[in-house]
mmCIF file of C-alpha atoms and ligand atoms in Angstrom:
data_model
loop_
_atom_site.group_PDB
_atom_site.id
_atom_site.type_symbol
_atom_site.label_atom_id
_atom_site.label_comp_id
_atom_site.label_asym_id
_atom_site.label_seq_id
_atom_site.Cartn_x
_atom_site.Cartn_y
_atom_site.Cartn_z
ATOM 1 C CA MET A 1 -0.113 -0.156 -0.201
ATOM 2 C CA ASN A 2 0.833 3.653 -0.840
ATOM 3 C CA THR A 3 2.159 5.296 2.600
ATOM 4 C CA TYR A 4 2.621 8.937 2.582
ATOM 5 C CA LYS A 5 5.181 10.241 4.915
ATOM 6 C CA ILE A 6 4.122 13.289 6.587
ATOM 7 C CA ALA A 7 6.016 15.378 8.495
ATOM 8 C CA VAL A 8 3.816 17.567 10.998
ATOM 9 C CA ILE A 9 4.573 20.771 12.835
ATOM 10 C CA ALA A 10 1.844 21.664 14.788
ATOM 11 C CA GLY A 11 3.405 24.793 16.641
ATOM 12 C CA ASP A 12 1.662 27.388 18.663
ATOM 13 C CA GLY A 13 -1.368 28.135 19.915
ATOM 14 C CA ILE A 14 -3.945 27.070 18.131
ATOM 15 C CA GLY A 15 -2.068 25.398 15.747
ATOM 16 C CA PRO A 16 -2.017 21.769 17.607
ATOM 17 C CA GLU A 17 -6.204 22.255 18.283
ATOM 18 C CA VAL A 18 -6.424 22.494 14.567
ATOM 19 C CA ILE A 19 -3.721 20.289 13.112
ATOM 20 C CA ASP A 20 -5.779 17.529 15.230
ATOM 21 C CA GLU A 21 -8.520 17.766 13.157
ATOM 22 C CA GLY A 22 -7.005 17.651 10.074
ATOM 23 C CA ILE A 23 -4.711 14.262 11.225
ATOM 24 C CA LYS A 24 -7.991 13.188 12.029
ATOM 25 C CA VAL A 25 -9.836 13.646 8.786
ATOM 26 C CA LEU A 26 -6.945 12.689 6.729
ATOM 27 C CA ASP A 27 -6.943 9.710 8.510
ATOM 28 C CA GLU A 28 -10.132 8.950 7.699
ATOM 29 C CA VAL A 29 -10.144 9.737 3.783
ATOM 30 C CA ALA A 30 -7.374 7.171 4.165
ATOM 31 C CA ARG A 31 -9.255 4.562 5.706
ATOM 32 C CA LEU A 32 -12.487 4.828 3.542
ATOM 33 C CA ASP A 33 -10.259 4.799 0.077
ATOM 34 C CA GLY A 34 -8.360 1.639 1.312
ATOM 35 C CA GLY A 35 -5.504 2.082 -1.243
ATOM 36 C CA PHE A 36 -3.477 4.353 0.707
ATOM 37 C CA ARG A 37 -2.270 5.568 4.331
ATOM 38 C CA PHE A 38 -0.708 8.447 6.009
ATOM 39 C CA GLU A 39 2.200 8.630 8.255
ATOM 40 C CA PHE A 40 2.598 11.176 10.560
ATOM 41 C CA THR A 41 5.667 12.233 12.298
ATOM 42 C CA HIS A 42 5.802 15.040 15.366
ATOM 43 C CA PHE A 43 7.782 17.450 15.691
ATOM 44 C CA PRO A 44 7.832 19.332 18.873
ATOM 45 C CA TRP A 45 9.112 22.545 17.039
ATOM 46 C CA GLY A 46 7.787 26.082 17.831
ATOM 47 C CA CYS A 47 7.522 28.650 20.329
ATOM 48 C CA GLU A 48 8.229 26.414 23.350
ATOM 49 C CA TYR A 49 10.873 24.183 21.983
ATOM 50 C CA TYR A 50 12.675 27.854 21.387
ATOM 51 C CA LYS A 51 11.980 28.869 24.813
ATOM 52 C CA GLN A 52 13.300 25.690 26.236
ATOM 53 C CA THR A 53 16.461 25.348 23.715
ATOM 54 C CA GLY A 54 16.985 28.727 21.704
ATOM 55 C CA ARG A 55 16.021 27.191 18.655
ATOM 56 C CA MET A 56 12.693 27.036 16.445
ATOM 57 C CA MET A 57 13.538 23.781 15.309
ATOM 58 C CA ALA A 58 16.471 20.937 15.962
ATOM 59 C CA GLN A 59 19.532 22.014 14.065
ATOM 60 C CA ASP A 60 19.443 19.263 11.382
ATOM 61 C CA GLY A 61 15.825 20.175 11.319
ATOM 62 C CA ILE A 62 15.517 20.951 7.282
ATOM 63 C CA GLU A 63 17.685 17.679 6.842
ATOM 64 C CA GLN A 64 15.439 15.743 8.929
ATOM 65 C CA LEU A 65 11.996 17.247 7.039
ATOM 66 C CA SER A 66 13.676 16.136 3.642
ATOM 67 C CA LYS A 67 12.780 12.856 3.850
ATOM 68 C CA PHE A 68 9.192 13.215 3.577
ATOM 69 C CA ASP A 69 6.586 13.463 1.336
ATOM 70 C CA ALA A 70 5.101 16.699 2.524
ATOM 71 C CA ILE A 71 4.724 18.811 5.325
ATOM 72 C CA PHE A 72 1.862 19.472 7.722
ATOM 73 C CA LEU A 73 2.126 22.951 9.539
ATOM 74 C CA GLY A 74 -0.672 24.335 12.022
ATOM 75 C CA ALA A 75 0.784 27.736 13.071
ATOM 76 C CA VAL A 76 3.691 29.577 14.574
ATOM 77 C CA GLY A 77 4.213 32.455 17.101
ATOM 78 C CA SER A 78 3.500 33.508 20.589
ATOM 79 C CA PRO A 79 3.360 36.204 22.555
ATOM 80 C CA GLY A 80 6.741 35.582 24.367
ATOM 81 C CA VAL A 81 9.001 35.078 21.400
ATOM 82 C CA PRO A 82 9.689 37.723 18.541
ATOM 83 C CA ASP A 83 7.778 37.407 15.825
ATOM 84 C CA HIS A 84 10.788 37.961 13.516
ATOM 85 C CA ILE A 85 12.748 34.985 15.080
ATOM 86 C CA SER A 86 9.957 32.616 15.827
ATOM 87 C CA LEU A 87 8.409 33.034 11.858
ATOM 88 C CA TRP A 88 12.175 33.077 10.175
ATOM 89 C CA ASP A 89 13.729 30.405 11.815
ATOM 90 C CA LEU A 90 10.575 27.772 11.244
ATOM 91 C CA LEU A 91 7.608 28.738 8.779
ATOM 92 C CA LEU A 92 9.879 31.024 6.367
ATOM 93 C CA ILE A 93 13.006 29.004 6.385
ATOM 94 C CA ILE A 94 11.074 26.444 5.484
ATOM 95 C CA ARG A 95 8.994 27.612 2.447
ATOM 96 C CA LYS A 96 12.838 28.731 1.453
ATOM 97 C CA SER A 97 14.857 26.038 2.109
ATOM 98 C CA PHE A 98 12.520 23.697 0.126
ATOM 99 C CA ASP A 99 12.104 25.900 -2.478
ATOM 100 C CA GLN A 100 8.607 26.577 -1.695
ATOM 101 C CA TYR A 101 8.162 28.820 -4.591
ATOM 102 C CA VAL A 102 4.365 28.753 -5.474
ATOM 103 C CA ASN A 103 2.106 29.669 -2.547
ATOM 104 C CA LEU A 104 -1.378 28.442 -3.958
ATOM 105 C CA ARG A 105 -4.079 30.232 -1.679
ATOM 106 C CA PRO A 106 -7.627 29.746 -2.863
ATOM 107 C CA VAL A 107 -10.550 32.489 -2.456
ATOM 108 C CA LYS A 108 -13.661 30.841 -2.830
ATOM 109 C CA LEU A 109 -16.829 31.803 -1.558
ATOM 110 C CA ILE A 110 -17.874 28.124 -1.371
ATOM 111 C CA GLU A 111 -21.575 27.207 -0.409
ATOM 112 C CA GLY A 112 -22.691 28.103 3.380
ATOM 113 C CA ALA A 113 -19.893 30.558 4.057
ATOM 114 C CA PRO A 114 -20.523 33.689 5.261
ATOM 115 C CA CYS A 115 -19.537 37.017 3.167
ATOM 116 C CA PRO A 116 -19.568 40.574 4.141
ATOM 117 C CA LEU A 117 -19.824 42.029 0.945
ATOM 118 C CA LYS A 118 -23.317 43.372 -0.314
ATOM 119 C CA ASP A 119 -24.572 42.961 -3.515
ATOM 120 C CA VAL A 120 -22.052 40.237 -4.381
ATOM 121 C CA LYS A 121 -23.334 36.978 -5.957
ATOM 122 C CA ARG A 122 -21.547 33.861 -4.255
ATOM 123 C CA GLU A 123 -19.835 32.828 -7.380
ATOM 124 C CA ASP A 124 -18.118 35.676 -7.738
ATOM 125 C CA VAL A 125 -15.940 35.015 -5.016
ATOM 126 C CA ASP A 126 -14.027 32.218 -6.858
ATOM 127 C CA MET A 127 -10.088 33.291 -7.497
ATOM 128 C CA ILE A 128 -6.933 31.283 -7.082
ATOM 129 C CA PHE A 129 -3.927 33.238 -5.433
ATOM 130 C CA ILE A 130 -0.493 32.378 -6.437
ATOM 131 C CA ARG A 131 1.666 34.101 -4.327
ATOM 132 C CA GLU A 132 5.417 34.424 -4.923
ATOM 133 C CA ASN A 133 7.478 32.303 -2.124
ATOM 134 C CA SER A 134 10.610 32.619 -2.218
ATOM 135 C CA GLU A 135 11.602 36.369 -2.857
ATOM 136 C CA GLY A 136 10.978 39.682 -3.173
ATOM 137 C CA GLU A 137 9.988 41.413 -0.340
ATOM 138 C CA TYR A 138 10.441 38.823 1.924
ATOM 139 C CA ALA A 139 13.911 38.136 0.441
ATOM 140 C CA GLY A 140 15.271 38.774 4.107
ATOM 141 C CA SER A 141 18.032 41.141 2.330
ATOM 142 C CA GLY A 142 19.270 43.801 4.138
ATOM 143 C CA SER A 143 21.072 46.001 7.173
ATOM 144 C CA TRP A 144 20.551 47.765 9.957
ATOM 145 C CA LEU A 145 23.455 50.201 10.670
ATOM 146 C CA PHE A 146 24.318 52.638 13.578
ATOM 147 C CA LYS A 147 21.696 50.371 15.789
ATOM 148 C CA GLY A 148 20.163 52.535 18.796
ATOM 149 C CA LYS A 149 22.393 55.889 17.475
ATOM 150 C CA PRO A 150 20.780 58.839 16.095
ATOM 151 C CA ASN A 151 22.200 58.604 12.661
ATOM 152 C CA GLU A 152 20.239 54.842 12.757
ATOM 153 C CA VAL A 153 19.318 53.592 9.173
ATOM 154 C CA VAL A 154 17.438 50.279 8.301
ATOM 155 C CA ILE A 155 17.156 48.620 4.957
ATOM 156 C CA GLN A 156 14.898 46.335 3.508
ATOM 157 C CA ASP A 157 15.723 45.201 0.196
ATOM 158 C CA GLY A 158 13.257 43.476 -2.013
ATOM 159 C CA VAL A 159 14.742 40.805 -4.380
ATOM 160 C CA PHE A 160 13.295 40.302 -8.010
ATOM 161 C CA SER A 161 15.065 37.738 -9.916
ATOM 162 C CA ARG A 162 14.377 37.171 -13.754
ATOM 163 C CA PHE A 163 14.387 33.099 -12.533
ATOM 164 C CA GLY A 164 12.163 33.710 -9.305
ATOM 165 C CA CYS A 165 9.685 35.751 -11.299
ATOM 166 C CA GLU A 166 9.386 34.199 -14.508
ATOM 167 C CA ARG A 167 9.066 30.634 -12.426
ATOM 168 C CA VAL A 168 5.925 31.512 -10.558
ATOM 169 C CA ILE A 169 4.846 34.039 -13.448
ATOM 170 C CA ARG A 170 4.616 30.975 -15.708
ATOM 171 C CA TYR A 171 3.318 28.796 -13.491
ATOM 172 C CA ALA A 172 0.101 31.160 -13.318
ATOM 173 C CA TYR A 173 -0.269 31.215 -16.952
ATOM 174 C CA GLU A 174 0.300 26.954 -17.020
ATOM 175 C CA LEU A 175 -2.548 27.100 -14.387
ATOM 176 C CA ALA A 176 -4.688 30.237 -16.365
ATOM 177 C CA ARG A 177 -4.279 28.040 -19.605
ATOM 178 C CA LYS A 178 -5.537 24.374 -18.160
ATOM 179 C CA GLU A 179 -8.586 25.924 -16.065
ATOM 180 C CA LYS A 180 -9.200 28.508 -19.280
ATOM 181 C CA LYS A 181 -9.531 31.279 -16.769
ATOM 182 C CA THR A 182 -7.755 34.412 -17.005
ATOM 183 C CA LEU A 183 -4.670 35.803 -15.460
ATOM 184 C CA THR A 184 -4.326 38.613 -13.269
ATOM 185 C CA SER A 185 -0.893 40.470 -12.183
ATOM 186 C CA ILE A 186 -1.042 42.407 -9.584
ATOM 187 C CA SER A 187 1.948 44.845 -8.902
ATOM 188 C CA LYS A 188 2.610 48.706 -8.310
ATOM 189 C CA GLY A 189 4.870 49.950 -11.038
ATOM 190 C CA ASN A 190 3.969 53.543 -11.112
ATOM 191 C CA ALA A 191 5.844 53.820 -7.416
ATOM 192 C CA LEU A 192 8.358 50.703 -7.099
ATOM 193 C CA ASN A 193 10.135 51.985 -10.217
ATOM 194 C CA TYR A 194 12.550 49.256 -10.476
ATOM 195 C CA SER A 195 11.279 45.604 -8.637
ATOM 196 C CA MET A 196 7.604 46.187 -10.225
ATOM 197 C CA VAL A 197 8.477 47.367 -13.556
ATOM 198 C CA PHE A 198 10.729 44.434 -14.076
ATOM 199 C CA TRP A 199 7.782 41.944 -12.918
ATOM 200 C CA ASP A 200 5.292 43.505 -15.251
ATOM 201 C CA GLN A 201 7.997 43.313 -17.910
ATOM 202 C CA ILE A 202 8.229 39.520 -17.095
ATOM 203 C CA PHE A 203 4.440 39.136 -16.757
ATOM 204 C CA ALA A 204 4.238 40.330 -20.514
ATOM 205 C CA GLU A 205 6.989 38.577 -22.003
ATOM 206 C CA VAL A 206 5.860 35.379 -20.899
ATOM 207 C CA GLY A 207 2.296 36.075 -21.818
ATOM 208 C CA GLU A 208 3.491 36.328 -25.346
ATOM 209 C CA GLU A 209 3.976 32.361 -25.423
ATOM 210 C CA TYR A 210 0.458 31.964 -24.180
ATOM 211 C CA PRO A 211 -1.658 33.791 -26.812
ATOM 212 C CA ASP A 212 -4.507 31.975 -25.463
ATOM 213 C CA VAL A 213 -4.916 33.332 -21.854
ATOM 214 C CA LYS A 214 -6.438 36.395 -21.159
ATOM 215 C CA THR A 215 -4.815 38.789 -18.706
ATOM 216 C CA TYR A 216 -5.036 41.861 -16.608
ATOM 217 C CA SER A 217 -2.738 43.794 -14.909
ATOM 218 C CA TYR A 218 -3.971 45.849 -11.954
ATOM 219 C CA LEU A 219 -2.041 48.438 -9.233
ATOM 220 C CA VAL A 220 -2.219 46.451 -5.903
ATOM 221 C CA ASP A 221 -3.737 49.796 -4.231
ATOM 222 C CA ALA A 222 -6.731 49.176 -6.948
ATOM 223 C CA ALA A 223 -6.864 45.708 -7.110
ATOM 224 C CA SER A 224 -7.682 46.064 -3.243
ATOM 225 C CA MET A 225 -10.761 47.703 -3.804
ATOM 226 C CA PHE A 226 -12.084 45.584 -6.575
ATOM 227 C CA MET A 227 -11.801 43.087 -4.593
ATOM 228 C CA ILE A 228 -13.893 44.175 -2.535
ATOM 229 C CA LYS A 229 -16.320 46.110 -5.178
ATOM 230 C CA ASP A 230 -16.053 43.651 -8.343
ATOM 231 C CA PRO A 231 -14.880 40.304 -7.397
ATOM 232 C CA LYS A 232 -15.445 38.851 -10.085
ATOM 233 C CA ARG A 233 -12.936 40.098 -11.868
ATOM 234 C CA PHE A 234 -9.996 37.916 -10.589
ATOM 235 C CA GLU A 235 -10.033 34.343 -11.292
ATOM 236 C CA VAL A 236 -6.452 33.493 -11.501
ATOM 237 C CA VAL A 237 -4.335 36.029 -9.543
ATOM 238 C CA VAL A 238 -0.427 36.131 -9.577
ATOM 239 C CA THR A 239 1.683 38.487 -7.535
ATOM 240 C CA SER A 240 4.423 39.357 -5.635
ATOM 241 C CA ASN A 241 5.240 37.861 -1.569
ATOM 242 C CA LEU A 242 4.297 40.626 0.443
ATOM 243 C CA PHE A 243 1.195 41.829 -1.816
ATOM 244 C CA GLY A 244 0.345 38.337 -1.921
ATOM 245 C CA ASP A 245 0.140 37.955 2.063
ATOM 246 C CA ILE A 246 -2.155 40.998 2.370
ATOM 247 C CA LEU A 247 -4.478 40.490 -0.592
ATOM 248 C CA THR A 248 -5.343 37.071 0.767
ATOM 249 C CA ASP A 249 -6.489 37.940 4.340
ATOM 250 C CA LEU A 250 -8.294 39.927 2.806
ATOM 251 C CA GLY A 251 -9.107 37.395 0.162
ATOM 252 C CA ALA A 252 -10.217 35.623 3.635
ATOM 253 C CA ALA A 253 -12.262 38.311 4.724
ATOM 254 C CA ILE A 254 -14.259 37.986 1.821
ATOM 255 C CA ALA A 255 -14.709 33.913 1.400
ATOM 256 C CA GLY A 256 -15.362 32.771 5.150
ATOM 257 C CA GLY A 257 -13.403 34.397 7.149
ATOM 258 C CA MET A 258 -9.436 33.097 8.566
ATOM 259 C CA GLY A 259 -10.904 30.163 10.115
ATOM 260 C CA LEU A 260 -11.576 28.670 6.596
ATOM 261 C CA ALA A 261 -8.471 30.286 4.258
ATOM 262 C CA ALA A 262 -5.708 27.592 3.160
ATOM 263 C CA GLY A 263 -2.470 27.772 1.548
ATOM 264 C CA ALA A 264 -0.392 25.032 -0.076
ATOM 265 C CA ASN A 265 3.569 26.027 -0.299
ATOM 266 C CA LEU A 266 4.753 24.241 -3.359
ATOM 267 C CA ASN A 267 7.706 23.160 -5.025
ATOM 268 C CA PRO A 268 6.465 22.250 -8.219
ATOM 269 C CA GLU A 269 9.637 20.451 -8.952
ATOM 270 C CA ARG A 270 9.171 17.675 -6.072
ATOM 271 C CA LYS A 271 12.258 18.202 -5.831
ATOM 272 C CA PHE A 272 12.015 18.794 -1.705
ATOM 273 C CA PRO A 273 8.239 18.288 0.399
ATOM 274 C CA SER A 274 5.525 20.873 0.003
ATOM 275 C CA MET A 275 4.223 22.085 2.891
ATOM 276 C CA PHE A 276 0.737 22.608 3.826
ATOM 277 C CA GLU A 277 -1.229 24.862 6.071
ATOM 278 C CA PRO A 278 -3.936 27.214 6.976
ATOM 279 C CA ILE A 279 -3.232 30.878 6.207
ATOM 280 C CA HIS A 280 -4.187 32.122 9.875
ATOM 281 C CA GLY A 281 -1.569 32.301 12.812
ATOM 282 C CA SER A 282 -1.593 31.335 16.085
ATOM 283 C CA ALA A 283 -4.370 33.070 17.403
ATOM 284 C CA PRO A 284 -3.190 33.492 21.026
ATOM 285 C CA ASP A 285 -6.415 35.094 21.906
ATOM 286 C CA ILE A 286 -8.494 31.766 21.573
ATOM 287 C CA ALA A 287 -5.624 29.151 22.332
ATOM 288 C CA GLY A 288 -5.951 26.372 24.309
ATOM 289 C CA GLN A 289 -10.079 27.106 24.332
ATOM 290 C CA GLY A 290 -11.188 24.923 21.924
ATOM 291 C CA LYS A 291 -12.862 27.346 20.226
ATOM 292 C CA ALA A 292 -10.519 27.528 16.684
ATOM 293 C CA ASN A 293 -11.890 26.678 13.194
ATOM 294 C CA PRO A 294 -10.298 23.677 11.678
ATOM 295 C CA LEU A 295 -11.410 24.209 8.451
ATOM 296 C CA ALA A 296 -8.917 26.087 6.614
ATOM 297 C CA THR A 297 -6.930 23.337 7.836
ATOM 298 C CA VAL A 298 -9.039 20.501 6.767
ATOM 299 C CA TRP A 299 -8.909 22.845 3.386
ATOM 300 C CA SER A 300 -4.881 22.186 3.245
ATOM 301 C CA ALA A 301 -5.568 18.701 3.834
ATOM 302 C CA SER A 302 -7.298 18.807 0.472
ATOM 303 C CA GLN A 303 -4.431 20.665 -1.170
ATOM 304 C CA MET A 304 -2.353 18.114 0.068
ATOM 305 C CA LEU A 305 -4.779 15.184 -1.734
ATOM 306 C CA ASP A 306 -5.005 17.222 -4.351
ATOM 307 C CA PHE A 307 -0.981 17.446 -4.637
ATOM 308 C CA PHE A 308 -0.970 13.504 -3.783
ATOM 309 C CA GLY A 309 -3.048 12.967 -7.136
ATOM 310 C CA HIS A 310 -6.217 12.160 -4.975
ATOM 311 C CA GLU A 311 -8.335 15.108 -6.730
ATOM 312 C CA GLN A 312 -11.256 13.280 -5.580
ATOM 313 C CA TRP A 313 -10.933 13.311 -2.125
ATOM 314 C CA GLY A 314 -9.898 16.713 -2.582
ATOM 315 C CA ALA A 315 -12.988 18.017 -4.114
ATOM 316 C CA ARG A 316 -14.800 15.416 -1.640
ATOM 317 C CA LEU A 317 -13.778 16.890 1.495
ATOM 318 C CA ILE A 318 -14.272 20.389 0.160
ATOM 319 C CA ASP A 319 -17.869 19.412 -0.523
ATOM 320 C CA CYS A 320 -17.880 18.065 3.176
ATOM 321 C CA ILE A 321 -17.071 21.032 4.474
ATOM 322 C CA GLU A 322 -19.583 22.933 2.329
ATOM 323 C CA GLN A 323 -22.137 20.168 3.561
ATOM 324 C CA VAL A 324 -21.253 20.983 7.687
ATOM 325 C CA LEU A 325 -21.446 24.955 6.746
ATOM 326 C CA CYS A 326 -24.858 24.352 5.281
ATOM 327 C CA ASP A 327 -26.247 22.313 7.631
ATOM 328 C CA LYS A 328 -24.930 25.673 10.462
ATOM 329 C CA GLN A 329 -25.200 22.405 12.800
ATOM 330 C CA THR A 330 -21.744 22.377 13.908
ATOM 331 C CA LEU A 331 -19.376 25.075 13.963
ATOM 332 C CA THR A 332 -17.318 27.149 15.957
ATOM 333 C CA PRO A 333 -17.842 30.893 17.248
ATOM 334 C CA ASP A 334 -15.993 32.795 14.434
ATOM 335 C CA LEU A 335 -19.042 31.236 12.173
ATOM 336 C CA GLY A 336 -21.859 31.990 14.479
ATOM 337 C CA GLY A 337 -21.641 28.647 16.400
ATOM 338 C CA ASN A 338 -20.898 27.292 19.993
ATOM 339 C CA SER A 339 -19.159 24.090 18.939
ATOM 340 C CA SER A 340 -15.440 23.082 19.390
ATOM 341 C CA THR A 341 -12.998 22.425 17.352
ATOM 342 C CA SER A 342 -12.961 18.568 17.517
ATOM 343 C CA ALA A 343 -16.473 18.575 16.968
ATOM 344 C CA VAL A 344 -16.253 20.245 13.703
ATOM 345 C CA GLY A 345 -13.583 17.551 12.743
ATOM 346 C CA ASP A 346 -15.955 15.259 14.133
ATOM 347 C CA ALA A 347 -18.595 16.279 11.780
ATOM 348 C CA ILE A 348 -16.457 16.423 8.831
ATOM 349 C CA VAL A 349 -15.522 12.779 9.628
ATOM 350 C CA GLU A 350 -19.289 12.192 9.661
ATOM 351 C CA LYS A 351 -19.908 13.610 6.062
ATOM 352 C CA LEU A 352 -17.203 11.703 4.595
ATOM 353 C CA GLN A 353 -19.279 8.469 5.133
ATOM 354 C CA GLN A 354 -21.234 9.296 2.185
ATOM 355 C CA TYR A 355 -18.173 7.785 0.606
ATOM 356 C CA LYS A 356 -17.797 4.978 2.207
ATOM 357 C CA GLY A 357 -17.204 1.899 -0.540
ATOM 358 C CA ASP A 358 -17.331 3.919 -3.757
HETATM 359 P P1 NAD B 401 -4.139 35.596 13.537
HETATM 360 O O1 NAD B 401 -4.338 34.877 12.203
HETATM 361 O O2 NAD B 401 -3.398 34.346 14.357
HETATM 362 O O3 NAD B 401 -5.484 35.884 14.467
HETATM 363 C C1 NAD B 401 -6.498 37.093 13.250
HETATM 364 C C2 NAD B 401 -7.338 37.023 14.295
HETATM 365 O O4 NAD B 401 -8.086 35.872 13.094
HETATM 366 C C3 NAD B 401 -7.926 36.675 15.808
HETATM 367 O O5 NAD B 401 -8.811 37.547 16.254
HETATM 368 C C4 NAD B 401 -7.788 35.067 15.287
HETATM 369 O O6 NAD B 401 -8.891 34.884 17.127
HETATM 370 C C5 NAD B 401 -8.289 35.098 14.121
HETATM 371 N N1 NAD B 401 -8.434 33.468 14.041
HETATM 372 C C6 NAD B 401 -7.314 32.990 13.695
HETATM 373 N N2 NAD B 401 -7.310 31.814 12.936
HETATM 374 C C7 NAD B 401 -8.297 31.303 13.698
HETATM 375 C C8 NAD B 401 -9.684 30.489 13.429
HETATM 376 N N3 NAD B 401 -8.957 29.359 12.946
HETATM 377 N N4 NAD B 401 -10.420 29.528 13.888
HETATM 378 C C9 NAD B 401 -11.103 31.286 14.746
HETATM 379 N N5 NAD B 401 -10.659 32.087 14.417
HETATM 380 C C10 NAD B 401 -9.129 32.362 13.842
HETATM 381 O O7 NAD B 401 -2.772 36.700 13.017
HETATM 382 P P2 NAD B 401 -2.587 37.654 14.138
HETATM 383 O O8 NAD B 401 -3.363 38.044 15.589
HETATM 384 O O9 NAD B 401 -2.009 38.828 13.448
HETATM 385 O O10 NAD B 401 -0.950 36.924 14.581
HETATM 386 C C11 NAD B 401 -0.457 36.055 15.806
HETATM 387 C C12 NAD B 401 0.935 35.267 15.418
HETATM 388 O O11 NAD B 401 0.361 34.391 14.594
HETATM 389 C C13 NAD B 401 1.593 36.448 15.633
HETATM 390 O O12 NAD B 401 2.726 35.980 16.121
HETATM 391 C C14 NAD B 401 2.041 36.099 13.972
HETATM 392 O O13 NAD B 401 3.573 36.209 14.031
HETATM 393 C C15 NAD B 401 1.929 34.522 13.559
HETATM 394 N N6 NAD B 401 1.074 34.113 12.567
HETATM 395 C C16 NAD B 401 1.593 32.659 12.021
HETATM 396 C C17 NAD B 401 1.065 32.674 10.939
HETATM 397 C C18 NAD B 401 1.541 31.104 10.431
HETATM 398 O O14 NAD B 401 2.027 30.251 11.338
HETATM 399 N N7 NAD B 401 0.929 30.269 9.265
HETATM 400 C C19 NAD B 401 0.149 33.355 10.292
HETATM 401 C C20 NAD B 401 -0.126 34.058 10.073
HETATM 402 C C21 NAD B 401 0.531 34.917 11.634
HETATM 403 C C1 IPM B 402 0.994 34.039 6.296
HETATM 404 C C2 IPM B 402 2.032 34.348 7.139
HETATM 405 C C3 IPM B 402 3.708 34.580 7.303
HETATM 406 C C4 IPM B 402 3.689 35.402 6.025
HETATM 407 C C5 IPM B 402 4.161 35.242 8.276
HETATM 408 C C6 IPM B 402 3.618 34.396 9.600
HETATM 409 C C7 IPM B 402 5.579 35.082 8.097
HETATM 410 O O1 IPM B 402 0.997 36.026 7.389
HETATM 411 O O2 IPM B 402 1.888 32.780 5.747
HETATM 412 O O3 IPM B 402 0.389 34.571 5.515
HETATM 413 O O4 IPM B 402 3.694 36.688 6.185
HETATM 414 O O5 IPM B 402 3.945 34.842 4.755
HETATM 415 MN MN1 MN B 403 -0.237 36.152 6.491
#
């Protein structure tokens, strides 16, 4: 039987609570399928580990993770540890070390999910964001001069390589072509006169190879406005690391909230493991109370199934999420219910039973 080896980094805050449900659901999918299984290996890395060891992960952590088929990550960050340390030394270093240069984030308003927008049809919110995930504003390049002195200077570089831009933009064109959808690039060439002019140029250059793909280009400020006012403009979207980070939280807000928003960090060449996670953080405000919505994690489990070639199960999981949302019987407080995190996981498992023997 095919065994998928999954490294689990449950992490901090609500991370372990939501990951438990993701594992529960994946195990049930494998049981119902009968043709594959998951082997989960838990790593205790995160802010507690940092407080005990001074490191966010083991020294050879990246090497340990490299042996897995995928990584399933909860959330990282705790009020006691500076965010730039906890995130750089765990989440961001994994994305970079494993060249997970595509961050695939659906912004889709599925049946039953709440939407704060007026006069918007459900099917109008159906986007897939491709966020550049390896460089750009997150290159980690810069300097801090004359620290603490009156003449202190801080520089944070945006790094946009031809190689890095081309490959993610090409991935987006390929996806748009495959899905027969439009492709929108979001940038800011009017103000960022090097990086974003370059991005726009590469978007146009690569586009010459895809005459069949209808394209649009928006400045990020206008794009933010149109995502709210007229979301149907956006189908496949490609954008830089920072813009993608911000716009997908905005996307989460119009597609059911942070409790539903998932993301896949992909190394498309499969040279390294890819990583699947909810896009929300560790939510210290609700951690440890069993209130966290696990559906974003379940959605990221669906992305993992897609990535392993089990698209039918991936789609079934999204159907189960929709059914749980439409029933309105078992929802966490963020969605107006009073059920616990694990009760929502159980509800998904129950919905999965309709596929028994299929
Ligand atoms: P957050 O996403 O943790 O929380 C924002 C708000 O959304 C909070 O009110 C929270 O209660 C709510 N929320 C988030 N996920 C939820 C869920 N599953 N169910 C119900 N409500 C949910 O963002 P933040 O407060 O800005 O950051 C908290 C910490 O998480 C920080 O340390 C930050 O750096 C870190 N962070 C980590 C990741 C990650 O690990 N991928 C992502 C974002 C933020
Ligand atoms: C996300 C998160 C991370 C990011 C943080 C925690 C570094 O916000 O995955 O969206 O900015 O990429
Ligand atoms: Mn984010």
